[in-house]
Tab-separated table of C-alpha atoms in Angstrom:
chain	number	residue	atom	x	y	z
C	15	TRP	CA	119.334	46.203	34.088
C	16	THR	CA	117.358	42.911	34.276
C	17	ARG	CA	118.285	39.271	33.525
C	18	PRO	CA	116.286	37.528	31.016
C	19	PRO	CA	114.336	34.455	32.206
C	20	ASN	CA	116.175	30.670	32.054
C	21	GLU	CA	119.548	32.846	30.957
C	22	PRO	CA	122.975	31.985	33.599
C	23	ASP	CA	124.373	34.840	35.296
C	24	PRO	CA	126.795	36.727	32.450
C	25	GLU	CA	128.608	38.039	35.954
C	26	ILE	CA	128.572	41.257	34.120
C	27	ASP	CA	129.092	43.143	37.600
C	28	ASP	CA	132.438	41.959	38.898
C	29	SER	CA	133.473	41.008	35.620
C	30	PRO	CA	135.587	43.501	33.123
C	31	TYR	CA	133.966	44.611	30.152
C	32	LEU	CA	133.651	41.370	27.477
C	33	ARG	CA	132.528	43.635	24.388
C	34	PRO	CA	133.272	46.875	24.345
C	35	PRO	CA	131.470	49.615	25.644
C	36	GLY	CA	131.481	52.476	23.180
C	37	TYR	CA	128.188	51.734	20.877
C	38	PRO	CA	125.626	50.523	24.602
C	39	PHE	CA	126.901	53.762	25.849
C	40	PHE	CA	126.110	55.661	22.602
C	41	LEU	CA	122.504	53.449	22.139
C	42	ALA	CA	122.212	54.082	26.362
C	43	LEU	CA	122.778	58.285	25.598
C	44	VAL	CA	119.950	57.867	22.726
C	45	TYR	CA	117.574	56.059	24.656
C	46	ARG	CA	117.644	58.285	28.515
C	47	LEU	CA	117.222	61.714	25.501
C	48	SER	CA	114.395	59.761	23.652
C	49	GLY	CA	112.881	58.538	26.356
C	50	GLY	CA	113.367	54.593	25.047
C	51	SER	CA	111.914	55.314	21.612
C	52	TYR	CA	113.441	51.990	19.407
C	53	LEU	CA	113.221	54.660	16.331
C	54	ALA	CA	115.101	57.463	17.633
C	55	PRO	CA	119.110	55.495	17.028
C	56	ARG	CA	117.751	54.421	13.450
C	57	ILE	CA	117.100	58.277	12.942
C	58	VAL	CA	120.594	58.995	15.145
C	59	GLN	CA	122.284	56.700	12.939
C	60	ALA	CA	121.081	57.943	9.706
C	61	ALA	CA	122.065	61.712	10.610
C	62	LEU	CA	125.797	60.235	11.154
C	63	GLY	CA	126.163	58.492	8.120
C	64	LEU	CA	125.019	61.842	6.128
C	65	LEU	CA	127.888	63.526	8.962
C	66	SER	CA	130.306	60.140	7.400
C	67	ALA	CA	129.186	61.276	3.489
C	68	TRP	CA	130.008	65.143	4.943
C	69	LEU	CA	133.726	63.819	6.281
C	70	ALA	CA	134.527	61.817	3.677
C	71	PHE	CA	133.479	65.085	0.931
C	72	LEU	CA	135.930	67.175	3.086
C	73	ILE	CA	138.512	64.218	3.301
C	74	CYS	CA	138.858	63.563	-0.052
C	75	ARG	CA	138.547	67.197	-1.744
C	76	ARG	CA	141.486	68.189	0.613
C	77	TRP	CA	143.571	65.891	-0.761
C	78	PHE	CA	142.167	65.066	-4.507
C	79	GLY	CA	140.177	67.985	-5.862
C	80	THR	CA	136.071	68.381	-5.755
C	81	VAL	CA	134.859	66.059	-7.983
C	82	ALA	CA	136.712	63.237	-5.550
C	83	GLY	CA	135.078	64.509	-2.907
C	84	LEU	CA	131.915	64.070	-4.600
C	85	THR	CA	132.453	61.115	-6.035
C	86	ALA	CA	133.190	59.634	-2.126
C	87	ALA	CA	129.916	61.494	-0.710
C	88	PHE	CA	127.674	59.410	-3.335
C	89	LEU	CA	129.657	56.416	-2.999
C	90	MET	CA	128.671	56.685	0.623
C	91	ALA	CA	125.770	57.887	0.300
C	92	VAL	CA	124.371	54.529	-1.896
C	93	ASN	CA	126.818	51.769	-0.533
C	94	TRP	CA	124.067	48.983	0.584
C	95	SER	CA	126.221	48.148	3.805
C	96	PHE	CA	126.256	51.568	5.090
C	97	ILE	CA	122.868	52.266	5.090
C	98	TYR	CA	121.550	48.527	6.225
C	99	PHE	CA	123.921	49.050	9.269
C	100	GLU	CA	122.145	52.245	10.279
C	101	GLY	CA	119.140	50.456	10.666
C	102	GLU	CA	120.674	47.983	12.924
C	103	LEU	CA	121.744	47.983	17.230
C	104	HIS	CA	125.437	47.799	15.881
C	105	ALA	CA	127.982	49.506	16.249
C	106	PRO	CA	129.478	50.554	12.520
C	107	SER	CA	127.837	53.898	11.228
C	108	LEU	CA	129.466	54.916	15.143
C	109	LEU	CA	132.728	53.804	14.658
C	110	ILE	CA	132.858	54.595	10.323
C	111	SER	CA	131.962	58.717	11.351
C	112	LEU	CA	134.436	58.683	14.339
C	113	LEU	CA	137.440	57.457	12.174
C	114	LEU	CA	136.995	59.755	9.320
C	115	LEU	CA	136.287	62.045	12.084
C	116	LEU	CA	140.123	61.539	13.247
C	117	THR	CA	141.682	60.991	9.063
C	118	LEU	CA	140.200	65.020	9.151
C	119	LEU	CA	141.894	66.315	11.990
C	120	VAL	CA	145.091	64.063	12.175
C	121	SER	CA	145.351	65.043	8.176
C	122	ASP	CA	145.355	68.466	9.044
C	123	TRP	CA	148.617	68.294	10.293
C	124	VAL	CA	150.129	69.132	6.815
C	125	ARG	CA	148.571	72.311	6.998
C	126	GLY	CA	149.578	72.941	10.360
C	127	VAL	CA	150.142	71.684	13.458
C	128	SER	CA	148.402	72.476	16.544
C	129	VAL	CA	148.143	70.580	19.602
C	130	ARG	CA	144.862	71.463	20.828
C	131	ARG	CA	142.707	69.980	17.526
C	132	ALA	CA	145.657	66.662	18.615
C	133	PHE	CA	144.132	66.108	22.260
C	134	VAL	CA	140.663	66.745	20.280
C	135	ALA	CA	141.836	63.671	17.880
C	136	GLY	CA	143.102	62.058	20.843
C	137	LEU	CA	139.531	62.083	22.077
C	138	VAL	CA	137.730	60.819	19.088
C	139	LEU	CA	141.108	58.458	18.473
C	140	GLY	CA	139.688	57.181	22.320
C	141	LEU	CA	136.102	57.179	21.555
C	142	ALA	CA	136.959	54.880	18.779
C	143	VAL	CA	138.835	52.539	20.737
C	144	ILE	CA	136.265	51.353	23.102
C	145	THR	CA	134.277	51.363	20.301
C	146	ARG	CA	136.530	48.503	18.700
C	147	PRO	CA	139.518	48.387	20.432
C	148	ASN	CA	141.737	47.307	17.571
C	149	VAL	CA	141.544	51.351	17.306
C	150	LEU	CA	144.385	51.251	18.925
C	151	LEU	CA	146.888	50.852	15.690
C	152	PHE	CA	146.132	53.695	14.601
C	153	VAL	CA	148.247	55.456	18.175
C	154	PRO	CA	151.418	53.644	15.593
C	155	ALA	CA	150.155	54.591	12.544
C	156	ILE	CA	150.160	58.420	13.613
C	157	GLY	CA	153.310	58.164	15.054
C	158	LEU	CA	154.546	57.033	11.584
C	159	TRP	CA	153.073	59.840	9.954
C	160	ALA	CA	154.165	62.787	12.551
C	161	LEU	CA	157.379	61.406	11.747
C	162	TRP	CA	156.983	61.337	8.534
C	163	LEU	CA	155.631	64.847	8.247
C	164	ALA	CA	158.504	65.666	10.373
C	165	ARG	CA	161.726	64.287	8.461
C	166	ARG	CA	160.374	66.258	5.118
C	167	GLY	CA	160.597	69.479	7.540
C	168	SER	CA	157.265	70.317	6.449
C	169	ARG	CA	155.973	71.503	9.903
C	170	SER	CA	157.798	71.672	13.617
C	171	GLY	CA	155.608	70.376	17.459
C	172	LEU	CA	154.492	67.176	15.996
C	173	GLY	CA	156.182	65.876	18.907
C	174	GLY	CA	154.138	67.947	21.135
C	175	ALA	CA	150.910	67.436	19.098
C	176	PHE	CA	151.873	63.250	19.001
C	177	LEU	CA	151.997	63.046	22.726
C	178	ALA	CA	148.422	65.495	22.789
C	179	LEU	CA	146.673	62.990	20.708
C	180	VAL	CA	148.340	59.692	23.096
C	181	LEU	CA	147.191	61.852	26.122
C	182	GLY	CA	143.757	62.499	24.685
C	183	THR	CA	143.283	59.256	23.995
C	184	VAL	CA	144.640	57.629	27.241
C	185	LEU	CA	141.998	60.209	28.864
C	186	ALA	CA	139.293	58.687	27.152
C	187	VAL	CA	139.740	55.547	27.687
C	188	ALA	CA	140.643	56.199	31.222
C	189	PRO	CA	136.986	55.561	32.603
C	190	VAL	CA	136.574	52.249	31.192
C	191	THR	CA	140.045	50.771	32.158
C	192	ILE	CA	139.372	52.263	36.025
C	193	ARG	CA	136.106	50.678	35.714
C	194	ASN	CA	137.573	47.706	34.585
C	195	ALA	CA	139.624	47.475	37.408
C	196	VAL	CA	136.959	48.400	39.708
C	197	ALA	CA	134.553	45.344	38.589
C	198	SER	CA	137.070	42.511	38.982
C	199	GLY	CA	140.310	43.471	40.153
C	200	GLU	CA	142.075	43.169	36.612
C	201	PHE	CA	143.809	45.191	34.533
C	202	VAL	CA	141.756	45.246	31.468
C	203	PRO	CA	142.355	48.158	29.180
C	204	VAL	CA	138.832	47.920	27.596
C	205	THR	CA	137.888	44.080	26.716
C	206	SER	CA	138.703	40.754	27.998
C	207	ASN	CA	137.426	39.251	24.736
C	208	THR	CA	141.101	39.436	22.368
C	209	GLY	CA	141.168	35.709	23.355
C	210	VAL	CA	137.711	34.431	22.001
C	211	ASN	CA	138.295	36.457	18.921
C	212	LEU	CA	141.283	34.750	17.731
C	213	LEU	CA	140.739	30.968	19.053
C	214	MET	CA	137.567	31.033	16.904
C	215	GLY	CA	139.165	32.526	13.862
C	216	ASN	CA	141.979	30.332	14.466
C	217	ASN	CA	141.748	26.271	15.293
C	218	PRO	CA	142.036	23.468	13.363
C	219	GLU	CA	138.130	23.569	12.868
C	220	ALA	CA	137.694	27.174	11.977
C	221	ASN	CA	135.968	27.751	8.461
C	222	GLY	CA	136.183	31.878	8.159
C	223	LEU	CA	133.033	32.033	9.711
C	224	CYS	CA	132.346	33.650	13.040
C	225	ASP	CA	130.549	30.992	14.240
C	226	GLY	CA	131.160	30.459	17.920
C	227	ASP	CA	132.874	27.552	18.303
C	228	LEU	CA	135.891	27.069	20.266
C	229	PRO	CA	136.869	23.282	20.182
C	230	GLY	CA	137.161	21.647	23.050
C	231	ILE	CA	135.946	24.685	25.235
C	232	GLY	CA	132.104	25.077	24.058
C	233	GLU	CA	130.410	27.929	22.146
C	234	VAL	CA	129.550	31.635	22.414
C	235	GLY	CA	127.721	33.615	20.951
C	236	THR	CA	126.459	35.993	23.810
C	237	CYS	CA	128.100	37.429	26.834
C	238	PHE	CA	125.964	34.687	28.785
C	239	ASP	CA	127.946	32.000	27.597
C	240	TYR	CA	131.094	33.716	28.850
C	241	PRO	CA	131.004	31.912	31.977
C	242	ALA	CA	131.218	28.696	31.028
C	243	VAL	CA	133.575	28.584	28.903
C	244	VAL	CA	136.199	30.771	31.768
C	245	ALA	CA	134.545	26.819	33.632
C	246	THR	CA	135.825	24.791	31.646
C	247	LEU	CA	138.870	26.887	30.804
C	248	GLU	CA	139.349	26.030	34.959
C	249	GLU	CA	138.787	22.493	34.163
C	250	GLN	CA	141.533	22.112	32.283
C	251	THR	CA	143.971	23.919	33.608
C	252	GLY	CA	143.245	22.897	37.368
C	253	ARG	CA	143.244	26.428	38.769
C	254	SER	CA	141.374	28.674	38.704
C	255	LEU	CA	141.591	31.250	36.186
C	256	THR	CA	140.409	34.936	36.174
C	257	ASN	CA	138.201	36.651	32.576
C	258	ALA	CA	141.801	38.132	31.430
C	259	GLU	CA	143.861	34.885	32.201
C	260	ALA	CA	141.059	33.217	30.188
C	261	SER	CA	141.926	35.555	27.034
C	262	ASN	CA	145.511	35.019	27.967
C	263	LEU	CA	145.369	30.736	27.766
C	264	MET	CA	143.128	31.327	23.795
C	265	ALA	CA	145.545	33.132	22.330
C	266	ARG	CA	148.526	31.348	23.286
C	267	ARG	CA	146.242	28.434	21.785
C	268	ALA	CA	145.815	30.470	19.306
C	269	PHE	CA	149.214	31.258	18.358
C	270	GLU	CA	150.448	27.679	18.732
C	271	TYR	CA	147.456	26.798	15.539
C	272	ILE	CA	148.838	29.828	13.929
C	273	ALA	CA	152.206	28.908	14.289
């Protein structure tokens, strides 16, 4: 890639990913297959929107009947925010499809447990994690779901299915973790922006808007701003910091404010 003119070096090549790489990977694939067409991602994302409506229909029909399924599909199809993001180069269309597919696969454990399907669900979950890392919270939630089903005695083999799901998740996320380690020498499973996000929303000047302001440190609007943030933290602490250490420091300040 070529750095835009008049922008500082974001140090991407030797740093862990600052933002989740899942959607950029997806976008790069669409561009590669379409010869760089700007229209192609919008068409693909519109198709993902239709897929999401269909998945919502299947999920709701399974639990609440055909009328509920059709209602859910209709609401998915006309929701203005879904339609808007299908035309933007952002992750929601991809993420929503992945999460609905995950829900469909895991909810099927009520009817029967398959280690292979659980492994596929894990791969889907892993792809969702590299698109939005806080999706990792689904792992303990699914574990509780499996435990609840097991205690009801409705299905056997749930432990093996959950382990298969975790394995699939790890395998899908591993290339990103390995890339971060090779590029930076740091163990960063997906991204190093946890501290930035926490501090941006939890500080004395936070107003509920995502304005990129980090009081006493600077502003983060794009990846081009982040090296300056790390440099400021290094000046304040009097020592060299890795991106992960800078993230941990900002997270600590956010938690201190929360407390």
